[in-house]
CSV table of N, CA, C and O in Angstrom, one decimal:
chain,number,residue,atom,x,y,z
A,20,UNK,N,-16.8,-10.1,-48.7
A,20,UNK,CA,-16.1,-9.2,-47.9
A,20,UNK,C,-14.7,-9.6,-47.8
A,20,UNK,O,-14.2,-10.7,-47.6
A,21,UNK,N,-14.0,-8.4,-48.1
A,21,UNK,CA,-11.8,-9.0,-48.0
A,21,UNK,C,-11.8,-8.6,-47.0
A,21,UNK,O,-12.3,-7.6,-46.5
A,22,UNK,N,-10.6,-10.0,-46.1
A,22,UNK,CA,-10.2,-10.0,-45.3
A,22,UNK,C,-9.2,-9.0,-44.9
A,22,UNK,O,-8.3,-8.8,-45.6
A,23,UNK,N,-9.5,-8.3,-43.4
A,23,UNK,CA,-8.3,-7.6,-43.3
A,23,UNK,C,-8.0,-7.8,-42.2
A,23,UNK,O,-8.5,-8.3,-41.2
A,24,UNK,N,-6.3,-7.0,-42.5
A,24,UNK,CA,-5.3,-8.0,-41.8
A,24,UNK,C,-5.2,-7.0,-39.9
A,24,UNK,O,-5.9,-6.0,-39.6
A,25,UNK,N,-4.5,-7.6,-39.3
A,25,UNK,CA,-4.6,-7.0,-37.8
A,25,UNK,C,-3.8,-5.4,-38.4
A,25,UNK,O,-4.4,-4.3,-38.3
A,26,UNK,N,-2.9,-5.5,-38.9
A,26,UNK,CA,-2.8,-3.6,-39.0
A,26,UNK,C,-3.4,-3.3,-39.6
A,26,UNK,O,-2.9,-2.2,-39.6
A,27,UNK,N,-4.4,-3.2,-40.4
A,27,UNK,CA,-6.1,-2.8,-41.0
A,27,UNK,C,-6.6,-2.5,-39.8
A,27,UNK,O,-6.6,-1.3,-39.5
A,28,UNK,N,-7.0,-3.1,-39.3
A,28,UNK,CA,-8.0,-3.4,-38.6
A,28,UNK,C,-7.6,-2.1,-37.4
A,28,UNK,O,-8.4,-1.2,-37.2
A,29,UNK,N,-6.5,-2.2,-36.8
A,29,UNK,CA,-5.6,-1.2,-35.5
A,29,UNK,C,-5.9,0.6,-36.4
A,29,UNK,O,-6.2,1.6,-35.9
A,30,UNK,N,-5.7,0.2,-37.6
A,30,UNK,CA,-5.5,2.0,-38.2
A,30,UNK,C,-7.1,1.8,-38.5
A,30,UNK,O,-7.6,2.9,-38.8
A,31,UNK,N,-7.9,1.0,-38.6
A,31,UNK,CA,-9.4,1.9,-38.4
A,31,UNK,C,-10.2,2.3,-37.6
A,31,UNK,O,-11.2,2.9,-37.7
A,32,UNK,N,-9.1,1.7,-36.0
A,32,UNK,CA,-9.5,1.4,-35.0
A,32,UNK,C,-9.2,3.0,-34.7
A,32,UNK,O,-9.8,3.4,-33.7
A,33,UNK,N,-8.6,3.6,-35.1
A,33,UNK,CA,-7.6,4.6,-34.8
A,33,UNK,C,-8.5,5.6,-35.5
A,33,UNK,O,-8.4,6.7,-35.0
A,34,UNK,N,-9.0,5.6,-36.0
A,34,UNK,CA,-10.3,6.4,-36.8
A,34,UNK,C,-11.3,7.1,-36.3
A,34,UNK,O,-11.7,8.2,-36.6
A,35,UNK,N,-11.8,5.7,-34.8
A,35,UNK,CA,-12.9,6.2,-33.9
A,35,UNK,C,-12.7,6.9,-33.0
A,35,UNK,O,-11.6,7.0,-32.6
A,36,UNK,N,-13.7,7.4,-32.7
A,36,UNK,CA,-13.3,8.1,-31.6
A,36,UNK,C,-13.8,7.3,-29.9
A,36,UNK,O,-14.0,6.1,-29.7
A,37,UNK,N,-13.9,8.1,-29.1
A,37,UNK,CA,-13.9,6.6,-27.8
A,37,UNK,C,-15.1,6.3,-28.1
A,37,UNK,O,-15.3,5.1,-28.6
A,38,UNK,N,-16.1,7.2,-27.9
A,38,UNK,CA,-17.9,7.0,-28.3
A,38,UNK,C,-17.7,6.0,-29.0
A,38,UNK,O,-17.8,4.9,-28.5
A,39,UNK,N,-17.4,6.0,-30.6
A,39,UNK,CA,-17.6,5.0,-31.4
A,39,UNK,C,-17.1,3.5,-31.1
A,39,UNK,O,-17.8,2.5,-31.5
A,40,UNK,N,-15.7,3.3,-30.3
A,40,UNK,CA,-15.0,2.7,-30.4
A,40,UNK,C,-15.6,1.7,-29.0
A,40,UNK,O,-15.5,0.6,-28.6
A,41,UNK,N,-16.2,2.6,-28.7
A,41,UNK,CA,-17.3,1.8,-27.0
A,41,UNK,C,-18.1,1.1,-27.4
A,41,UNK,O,-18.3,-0.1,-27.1
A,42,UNK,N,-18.8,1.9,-28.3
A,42,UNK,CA,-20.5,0.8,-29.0
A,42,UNK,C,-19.4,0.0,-29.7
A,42,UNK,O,-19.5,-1.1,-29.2
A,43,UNK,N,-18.5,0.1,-30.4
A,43,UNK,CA,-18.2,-1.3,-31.1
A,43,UNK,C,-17.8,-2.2,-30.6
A,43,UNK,O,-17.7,-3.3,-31.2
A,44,UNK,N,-17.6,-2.2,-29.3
A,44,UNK,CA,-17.2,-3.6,-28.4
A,44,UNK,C,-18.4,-3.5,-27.9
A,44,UNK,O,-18.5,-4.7,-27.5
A,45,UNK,N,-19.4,-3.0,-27.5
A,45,UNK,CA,-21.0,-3.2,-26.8
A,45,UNK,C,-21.4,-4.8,-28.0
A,45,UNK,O,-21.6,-6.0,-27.8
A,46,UNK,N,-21.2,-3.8,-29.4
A,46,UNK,CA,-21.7,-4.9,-30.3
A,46,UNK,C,-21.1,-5.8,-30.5
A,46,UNK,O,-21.8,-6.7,-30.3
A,47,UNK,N,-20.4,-6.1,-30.8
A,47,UNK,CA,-18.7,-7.2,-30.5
A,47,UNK,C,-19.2,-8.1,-29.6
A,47,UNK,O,-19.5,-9.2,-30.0
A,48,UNK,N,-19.3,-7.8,-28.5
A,48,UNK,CA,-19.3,-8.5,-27.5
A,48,UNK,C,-21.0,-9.2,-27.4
A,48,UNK,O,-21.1,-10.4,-26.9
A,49,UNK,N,-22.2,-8.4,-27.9
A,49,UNK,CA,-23.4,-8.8,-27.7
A,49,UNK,C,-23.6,-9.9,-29.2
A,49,UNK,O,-24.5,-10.8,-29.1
A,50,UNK,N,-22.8,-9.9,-30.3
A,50,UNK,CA,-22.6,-10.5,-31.2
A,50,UNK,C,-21.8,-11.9,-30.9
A,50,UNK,O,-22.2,-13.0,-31.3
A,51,UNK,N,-21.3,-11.7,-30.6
A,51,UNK,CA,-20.0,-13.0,-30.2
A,51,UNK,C,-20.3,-13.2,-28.9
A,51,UNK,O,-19.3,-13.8,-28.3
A,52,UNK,N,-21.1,-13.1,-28.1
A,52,UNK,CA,-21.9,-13.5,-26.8
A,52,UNK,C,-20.3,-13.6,-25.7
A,52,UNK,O,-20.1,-14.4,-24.8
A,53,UNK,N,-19.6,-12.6,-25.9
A,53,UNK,CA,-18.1,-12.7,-24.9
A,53,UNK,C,-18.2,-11.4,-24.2
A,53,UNK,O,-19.3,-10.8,-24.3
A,54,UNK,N,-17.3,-10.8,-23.7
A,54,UNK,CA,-16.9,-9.4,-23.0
A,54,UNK,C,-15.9,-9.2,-22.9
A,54,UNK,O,-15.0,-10.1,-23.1
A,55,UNK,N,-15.7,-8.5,-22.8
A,55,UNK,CA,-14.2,-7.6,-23.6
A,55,UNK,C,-13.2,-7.3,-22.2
A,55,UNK,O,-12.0,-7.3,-22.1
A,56,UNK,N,-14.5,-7.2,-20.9
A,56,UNK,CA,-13.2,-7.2,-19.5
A,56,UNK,C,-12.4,-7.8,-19.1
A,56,UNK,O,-12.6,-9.0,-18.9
A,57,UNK,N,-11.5,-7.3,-18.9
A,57,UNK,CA,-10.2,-8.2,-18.2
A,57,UNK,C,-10.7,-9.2,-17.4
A,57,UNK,O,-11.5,-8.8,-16.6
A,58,UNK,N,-10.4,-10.5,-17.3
A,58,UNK,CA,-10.6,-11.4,-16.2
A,58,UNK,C,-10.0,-11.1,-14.6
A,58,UNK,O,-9.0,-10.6,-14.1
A,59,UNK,N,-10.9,-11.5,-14.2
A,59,UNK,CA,-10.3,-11.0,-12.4
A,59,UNK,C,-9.1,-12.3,-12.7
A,59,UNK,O,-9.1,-13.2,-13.5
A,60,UNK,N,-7.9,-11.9,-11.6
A,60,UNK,CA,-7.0,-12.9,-11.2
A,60,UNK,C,-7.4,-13.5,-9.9
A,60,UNK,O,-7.2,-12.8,-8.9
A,61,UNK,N,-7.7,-14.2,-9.9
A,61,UNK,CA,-7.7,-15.1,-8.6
A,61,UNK,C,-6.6,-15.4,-7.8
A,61,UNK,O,-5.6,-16.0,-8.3
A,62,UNK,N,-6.5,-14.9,-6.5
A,62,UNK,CA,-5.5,-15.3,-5.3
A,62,UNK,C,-5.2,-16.4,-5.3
A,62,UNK,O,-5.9,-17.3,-5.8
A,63,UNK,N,-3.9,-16.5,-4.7
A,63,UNK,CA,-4.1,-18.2,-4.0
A,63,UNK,C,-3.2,-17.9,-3.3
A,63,UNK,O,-2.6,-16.8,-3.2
A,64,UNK,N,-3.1,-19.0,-2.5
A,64,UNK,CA,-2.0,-18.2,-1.2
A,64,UNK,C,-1.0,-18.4,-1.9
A,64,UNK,O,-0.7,-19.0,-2.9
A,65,UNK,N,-0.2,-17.3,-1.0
A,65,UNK,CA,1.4,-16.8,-1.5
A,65,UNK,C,2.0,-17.6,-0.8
A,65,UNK,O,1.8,-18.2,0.3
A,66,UNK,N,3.3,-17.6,-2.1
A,66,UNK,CA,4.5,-18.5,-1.4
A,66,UNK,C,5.4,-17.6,-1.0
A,66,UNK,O,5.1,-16.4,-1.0
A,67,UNK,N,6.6,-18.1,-0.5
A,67,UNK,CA,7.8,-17.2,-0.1
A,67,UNK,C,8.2,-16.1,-1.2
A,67,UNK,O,8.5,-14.9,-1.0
A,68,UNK,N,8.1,-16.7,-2.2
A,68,UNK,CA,8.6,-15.7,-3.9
A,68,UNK,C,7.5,-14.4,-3.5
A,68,UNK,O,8.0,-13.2,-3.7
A,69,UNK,N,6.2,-14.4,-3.1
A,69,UNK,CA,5.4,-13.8,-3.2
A,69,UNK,C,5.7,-12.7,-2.1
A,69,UNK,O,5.6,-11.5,-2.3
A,70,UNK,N,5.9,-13.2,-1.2
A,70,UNK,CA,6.0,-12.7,0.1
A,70,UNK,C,7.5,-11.6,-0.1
A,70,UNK,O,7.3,-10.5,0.2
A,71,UNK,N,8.4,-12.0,-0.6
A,71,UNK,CA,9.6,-11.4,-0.7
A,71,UNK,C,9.0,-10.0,-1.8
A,71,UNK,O,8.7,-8.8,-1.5
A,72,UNK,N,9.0,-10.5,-2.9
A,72,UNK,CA,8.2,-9.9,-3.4
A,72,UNK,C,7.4,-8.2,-2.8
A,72,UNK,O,7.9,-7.1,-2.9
A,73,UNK,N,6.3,-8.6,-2.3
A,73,UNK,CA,6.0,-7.3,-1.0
A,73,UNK,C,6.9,-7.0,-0.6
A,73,UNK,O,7.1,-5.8,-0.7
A,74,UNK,N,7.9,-7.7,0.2
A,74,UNK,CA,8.5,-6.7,1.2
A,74,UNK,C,9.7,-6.3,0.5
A,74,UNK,O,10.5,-5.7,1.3
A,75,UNK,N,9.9,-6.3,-0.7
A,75,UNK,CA,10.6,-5.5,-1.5
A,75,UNK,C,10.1,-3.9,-1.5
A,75,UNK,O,10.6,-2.8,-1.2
A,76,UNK,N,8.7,-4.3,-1.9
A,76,UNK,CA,8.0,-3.0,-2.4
A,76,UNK,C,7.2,-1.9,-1.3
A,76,UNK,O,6.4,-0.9,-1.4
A,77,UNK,N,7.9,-2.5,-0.2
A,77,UNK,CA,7.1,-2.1,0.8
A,77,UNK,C,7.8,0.0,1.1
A,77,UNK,O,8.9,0.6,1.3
A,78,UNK,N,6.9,0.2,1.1
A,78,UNK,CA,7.2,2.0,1.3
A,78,UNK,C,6.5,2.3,2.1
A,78,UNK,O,6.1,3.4,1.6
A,79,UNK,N,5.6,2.1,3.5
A,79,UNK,CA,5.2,1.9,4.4
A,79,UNK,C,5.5,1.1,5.6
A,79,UNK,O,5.4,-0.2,5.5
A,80,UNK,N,5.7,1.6,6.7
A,80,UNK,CA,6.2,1.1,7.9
A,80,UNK,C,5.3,1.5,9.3
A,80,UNK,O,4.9,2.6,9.7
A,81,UNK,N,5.4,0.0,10.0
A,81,UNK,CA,4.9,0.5,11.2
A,81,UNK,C,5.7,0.6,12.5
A,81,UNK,O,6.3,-0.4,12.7
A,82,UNK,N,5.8,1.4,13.4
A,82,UNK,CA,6.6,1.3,14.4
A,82,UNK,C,6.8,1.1,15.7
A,82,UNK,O,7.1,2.1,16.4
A,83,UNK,N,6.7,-0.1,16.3
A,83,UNK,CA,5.8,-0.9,17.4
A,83,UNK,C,6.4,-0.7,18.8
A,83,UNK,O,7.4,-1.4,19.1
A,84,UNK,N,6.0,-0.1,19.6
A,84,UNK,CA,6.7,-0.1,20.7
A,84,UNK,C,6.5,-1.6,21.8
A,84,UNK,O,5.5,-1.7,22.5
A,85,UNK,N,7.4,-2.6,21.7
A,85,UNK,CA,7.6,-4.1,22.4
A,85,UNK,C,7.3,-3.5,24.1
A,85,UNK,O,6.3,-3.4,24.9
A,86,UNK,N,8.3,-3.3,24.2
A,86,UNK,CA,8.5,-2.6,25.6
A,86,UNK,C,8.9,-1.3,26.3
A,86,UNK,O,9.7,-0.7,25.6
A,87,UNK,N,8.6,-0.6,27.5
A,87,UNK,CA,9.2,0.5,27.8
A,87,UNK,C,10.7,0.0,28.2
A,87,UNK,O,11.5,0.7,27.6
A,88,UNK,N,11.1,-0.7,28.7
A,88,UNK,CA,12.3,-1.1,29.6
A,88,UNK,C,12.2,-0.6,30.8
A,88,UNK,O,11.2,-0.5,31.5
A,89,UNK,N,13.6,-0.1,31.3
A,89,UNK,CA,13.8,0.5,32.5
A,89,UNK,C,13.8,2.2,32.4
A,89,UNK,O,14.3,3.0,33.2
A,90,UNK,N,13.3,2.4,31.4
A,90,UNK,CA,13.4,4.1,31.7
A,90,UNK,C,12.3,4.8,31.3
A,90,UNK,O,12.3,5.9,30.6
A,91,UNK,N,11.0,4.0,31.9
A,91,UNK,CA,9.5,4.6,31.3
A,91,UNK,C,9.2,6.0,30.9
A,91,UNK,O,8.4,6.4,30.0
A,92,UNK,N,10.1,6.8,32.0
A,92,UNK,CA,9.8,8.2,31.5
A,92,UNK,C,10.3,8.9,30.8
A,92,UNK,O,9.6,9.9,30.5
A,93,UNK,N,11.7,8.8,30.2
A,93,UNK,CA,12.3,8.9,28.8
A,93,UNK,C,11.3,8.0,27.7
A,93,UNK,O,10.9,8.8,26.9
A,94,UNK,N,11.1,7.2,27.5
A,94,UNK,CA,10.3,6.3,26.7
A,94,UNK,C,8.7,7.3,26.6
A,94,UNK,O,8.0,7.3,25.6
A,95,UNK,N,8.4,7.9,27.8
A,95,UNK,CA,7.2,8.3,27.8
A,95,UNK,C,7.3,9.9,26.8
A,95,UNK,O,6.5,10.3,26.0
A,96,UNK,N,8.6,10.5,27.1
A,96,UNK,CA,8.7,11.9,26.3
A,96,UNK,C,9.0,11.8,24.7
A,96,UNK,O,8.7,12.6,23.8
A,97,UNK,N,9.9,10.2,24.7
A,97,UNK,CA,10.4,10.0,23.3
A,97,UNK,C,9.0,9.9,22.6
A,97,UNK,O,9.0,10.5,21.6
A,98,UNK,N,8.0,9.3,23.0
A,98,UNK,CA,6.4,9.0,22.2
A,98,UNK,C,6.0,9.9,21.9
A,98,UNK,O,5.6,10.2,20.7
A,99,UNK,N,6.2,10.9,23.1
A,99,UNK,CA,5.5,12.4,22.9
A,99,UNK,C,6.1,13.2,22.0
A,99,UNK,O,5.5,14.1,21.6
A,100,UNK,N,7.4,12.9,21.4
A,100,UNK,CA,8.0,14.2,20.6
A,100,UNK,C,7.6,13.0,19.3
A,100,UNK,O,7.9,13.5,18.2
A,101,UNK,N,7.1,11.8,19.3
A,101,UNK,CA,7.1,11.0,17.9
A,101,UNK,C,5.4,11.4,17.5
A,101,UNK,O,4.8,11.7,16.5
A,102,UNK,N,5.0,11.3,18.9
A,102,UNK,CA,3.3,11.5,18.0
A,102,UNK,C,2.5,13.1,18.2
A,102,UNK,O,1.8,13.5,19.0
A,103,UNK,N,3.1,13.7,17.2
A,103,UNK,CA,2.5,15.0,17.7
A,103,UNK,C,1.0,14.7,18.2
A,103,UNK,O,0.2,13.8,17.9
A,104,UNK,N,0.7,16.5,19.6
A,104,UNK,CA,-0.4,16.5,20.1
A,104,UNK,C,-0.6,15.5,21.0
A,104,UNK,O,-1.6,15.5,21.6
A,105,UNK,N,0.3,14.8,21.2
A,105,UNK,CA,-0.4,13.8,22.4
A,105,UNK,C,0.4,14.3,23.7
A,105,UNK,O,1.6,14.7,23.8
A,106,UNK,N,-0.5,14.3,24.6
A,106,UNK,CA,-0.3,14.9,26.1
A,106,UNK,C,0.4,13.4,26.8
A,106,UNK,O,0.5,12.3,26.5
A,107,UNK,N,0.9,14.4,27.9
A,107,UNK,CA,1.5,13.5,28.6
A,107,UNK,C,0.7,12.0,29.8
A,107,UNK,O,1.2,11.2,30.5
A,108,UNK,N,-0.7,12.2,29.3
A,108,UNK,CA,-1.3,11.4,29.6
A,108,UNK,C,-1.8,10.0,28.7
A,108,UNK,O,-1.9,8.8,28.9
A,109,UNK,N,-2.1,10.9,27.5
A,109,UNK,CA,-1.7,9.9,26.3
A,109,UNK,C,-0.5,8.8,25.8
A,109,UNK,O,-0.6,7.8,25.1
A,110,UNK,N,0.4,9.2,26.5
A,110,UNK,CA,1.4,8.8,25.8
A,110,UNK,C,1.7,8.0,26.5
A,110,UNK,O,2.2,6.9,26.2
A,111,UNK,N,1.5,8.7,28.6
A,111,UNK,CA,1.6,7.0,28.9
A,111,UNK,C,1.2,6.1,29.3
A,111,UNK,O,1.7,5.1,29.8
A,112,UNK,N,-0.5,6.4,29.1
A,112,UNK,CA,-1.2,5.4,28.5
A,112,UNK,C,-0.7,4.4,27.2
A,112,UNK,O,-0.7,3.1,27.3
A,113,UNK,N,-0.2,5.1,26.1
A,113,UNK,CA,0.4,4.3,24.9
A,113,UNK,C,1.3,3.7,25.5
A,113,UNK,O,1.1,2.5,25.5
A,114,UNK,N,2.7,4.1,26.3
A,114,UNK,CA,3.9,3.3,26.5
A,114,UNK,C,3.2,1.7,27.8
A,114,UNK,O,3.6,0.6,27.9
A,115,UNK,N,2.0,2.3,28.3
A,115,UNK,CA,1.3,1.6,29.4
A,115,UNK,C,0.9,0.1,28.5
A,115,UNK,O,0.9,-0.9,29.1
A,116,UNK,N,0.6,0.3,27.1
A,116,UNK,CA,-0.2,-0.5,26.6
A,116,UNK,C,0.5,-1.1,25.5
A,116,UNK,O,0.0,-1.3,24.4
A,117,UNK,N,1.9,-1.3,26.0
A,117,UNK,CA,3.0,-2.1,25.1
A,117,UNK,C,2.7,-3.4,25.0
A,117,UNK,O,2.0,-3.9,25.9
A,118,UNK,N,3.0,-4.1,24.1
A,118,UNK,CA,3.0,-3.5,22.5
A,118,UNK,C,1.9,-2.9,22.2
A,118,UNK,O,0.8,-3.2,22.6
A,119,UNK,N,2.3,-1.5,21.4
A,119,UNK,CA,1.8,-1.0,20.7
A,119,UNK,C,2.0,-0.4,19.7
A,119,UNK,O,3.1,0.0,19.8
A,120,UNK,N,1.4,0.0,18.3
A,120,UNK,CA,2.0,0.9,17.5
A,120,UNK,C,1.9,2.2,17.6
A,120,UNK,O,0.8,2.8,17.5
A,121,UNK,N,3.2,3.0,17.7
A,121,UNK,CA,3.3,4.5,18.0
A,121,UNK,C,3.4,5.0,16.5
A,121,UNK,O,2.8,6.1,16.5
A,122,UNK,N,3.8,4.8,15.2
A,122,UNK,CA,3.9,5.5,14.2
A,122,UNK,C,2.9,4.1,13.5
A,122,UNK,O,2.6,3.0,14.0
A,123,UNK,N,2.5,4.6,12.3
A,123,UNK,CA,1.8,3.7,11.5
A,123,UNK,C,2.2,4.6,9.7
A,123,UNK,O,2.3,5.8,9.5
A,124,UNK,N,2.4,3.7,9.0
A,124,UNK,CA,2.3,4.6,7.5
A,124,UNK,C,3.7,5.4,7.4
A,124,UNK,O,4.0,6.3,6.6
A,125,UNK,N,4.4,4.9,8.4
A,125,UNK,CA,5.4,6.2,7.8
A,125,UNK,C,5.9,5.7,7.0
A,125,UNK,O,5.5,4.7,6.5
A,126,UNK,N,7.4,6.5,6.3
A,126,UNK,CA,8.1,6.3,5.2
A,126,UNK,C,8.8,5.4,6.2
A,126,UNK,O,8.4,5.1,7.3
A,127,UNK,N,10.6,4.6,5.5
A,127,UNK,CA,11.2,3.9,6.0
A,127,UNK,C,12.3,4.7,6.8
A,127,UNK,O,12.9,4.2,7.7
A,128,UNK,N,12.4,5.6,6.5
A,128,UNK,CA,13.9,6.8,7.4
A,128,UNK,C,12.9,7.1,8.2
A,128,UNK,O,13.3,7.1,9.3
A,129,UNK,N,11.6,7.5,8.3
A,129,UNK,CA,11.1,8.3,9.5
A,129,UNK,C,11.1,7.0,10.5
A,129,UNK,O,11.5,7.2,11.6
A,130,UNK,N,10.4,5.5,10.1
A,130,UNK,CA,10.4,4.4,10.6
A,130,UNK,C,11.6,4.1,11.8
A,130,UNK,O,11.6,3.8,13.0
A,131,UNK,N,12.7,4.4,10.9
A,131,UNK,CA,14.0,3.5,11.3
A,131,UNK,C,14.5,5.1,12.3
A,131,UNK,O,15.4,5.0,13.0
A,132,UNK,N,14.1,6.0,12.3
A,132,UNK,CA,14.6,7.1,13.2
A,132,UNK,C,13.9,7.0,14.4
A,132,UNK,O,14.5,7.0,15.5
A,133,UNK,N,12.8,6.9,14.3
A,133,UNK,CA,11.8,6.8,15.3
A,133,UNK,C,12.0,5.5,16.5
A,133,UNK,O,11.8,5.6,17.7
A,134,UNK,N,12.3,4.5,15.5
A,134,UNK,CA,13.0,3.0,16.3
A,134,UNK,C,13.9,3.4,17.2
A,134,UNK,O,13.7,3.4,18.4
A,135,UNK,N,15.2,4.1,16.2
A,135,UNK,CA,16.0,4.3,16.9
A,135,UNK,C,15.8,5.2,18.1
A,135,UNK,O,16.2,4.7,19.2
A,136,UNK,N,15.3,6.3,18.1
A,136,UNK,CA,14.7,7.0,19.5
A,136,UNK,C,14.3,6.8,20.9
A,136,UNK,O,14.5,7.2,22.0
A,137,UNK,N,13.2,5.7,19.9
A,137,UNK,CA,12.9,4.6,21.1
A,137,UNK,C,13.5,4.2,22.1
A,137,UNK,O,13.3,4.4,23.3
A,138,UNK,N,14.6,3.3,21.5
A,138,UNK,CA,15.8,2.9,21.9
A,138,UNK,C,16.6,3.4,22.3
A,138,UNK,O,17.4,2.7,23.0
A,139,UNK,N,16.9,4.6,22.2
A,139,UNK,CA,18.1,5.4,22.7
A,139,UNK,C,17.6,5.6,24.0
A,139,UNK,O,18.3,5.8,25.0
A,140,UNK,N,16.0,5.8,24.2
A,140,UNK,CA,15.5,6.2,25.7
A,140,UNK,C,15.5,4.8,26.6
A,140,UNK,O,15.2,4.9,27.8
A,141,UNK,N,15.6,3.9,26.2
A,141,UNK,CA,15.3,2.5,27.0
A,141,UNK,C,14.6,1.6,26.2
A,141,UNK,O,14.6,0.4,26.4
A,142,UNK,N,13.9,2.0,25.3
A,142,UNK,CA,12.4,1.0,24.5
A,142,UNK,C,13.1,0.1,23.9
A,142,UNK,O,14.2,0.3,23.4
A,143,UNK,N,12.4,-1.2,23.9
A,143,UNK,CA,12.5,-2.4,22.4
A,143,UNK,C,11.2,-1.6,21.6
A,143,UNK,O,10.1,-1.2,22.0
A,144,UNK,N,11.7,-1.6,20.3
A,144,UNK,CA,11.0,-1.4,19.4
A,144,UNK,C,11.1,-2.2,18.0
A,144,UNK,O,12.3,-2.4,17.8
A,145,UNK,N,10.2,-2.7,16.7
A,145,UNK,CA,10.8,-3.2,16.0
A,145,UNK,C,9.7,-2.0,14.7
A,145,UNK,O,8.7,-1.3,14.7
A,146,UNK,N,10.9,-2.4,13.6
A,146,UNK,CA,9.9,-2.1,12.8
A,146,UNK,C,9.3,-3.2,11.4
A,146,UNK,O,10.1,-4.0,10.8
A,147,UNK,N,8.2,-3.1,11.1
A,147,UNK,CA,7.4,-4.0,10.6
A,147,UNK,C,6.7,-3.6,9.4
A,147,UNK,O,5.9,-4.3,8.8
């Protein structure tokens, strides 16, 4: 049998169709006693590189209300116009049970608007 070379091999590869090209790694692989799937990557804890990393890519934000301060009932309306549907009993139950998170998943401008709102009524808030 002549040897053929890796672009032989790619343009016959190119020939099959997926069906075919599936059984030939079924048999490949039952032949040569290996598997053809990708290896899992194994975790290990993250370092700082890793960590920065994420919070580069981060496009999700949560938005935590720390404290009401001194102006609970501004802080209680500002929640209300942040979380639609929630009544005014809801909300200050939520401002009641600081910290808490009042947005979850937002984008980062709705994040950082919402902070700021917070704030403008009396609240510490951070976003995370």
């Amino acid at each position: 049998m002549a040897k053929l070379s890796t672009d032989e091999l790619l343009e016959a590869f190119k020939e099959l169709t997926l069906i075919e090209l599936s059984e030939f790694v079924k048999q490949f692989e039952d032949t040569f006693g290996v598997t053809a799937a990708a290896p899992a990557v194994q975790a290990g804890p993250a370092g700082p590189a890793a960590a920065a990393e994420v919070a580069e890519e981060q496009d999700e934000f949560d938005v935590i209300l720390e404290s009401a301060g001194e102006k609970k009932v501004q802080v209680i309306k500002a929640v209300r116009e942040l979380v639609s549907g929630l009544g005014l009993k809801e909300a200050k139950d939520l401002v009641d049970a600081a910290p808490k998170a009042i947005l979850e998943k937002a984008t980062k401008e709705a994040a950082e608007a919402a902070k700021a709102k917070l704030e403008e009524a009396g609240a510490k808030a951070t976003v995370k």
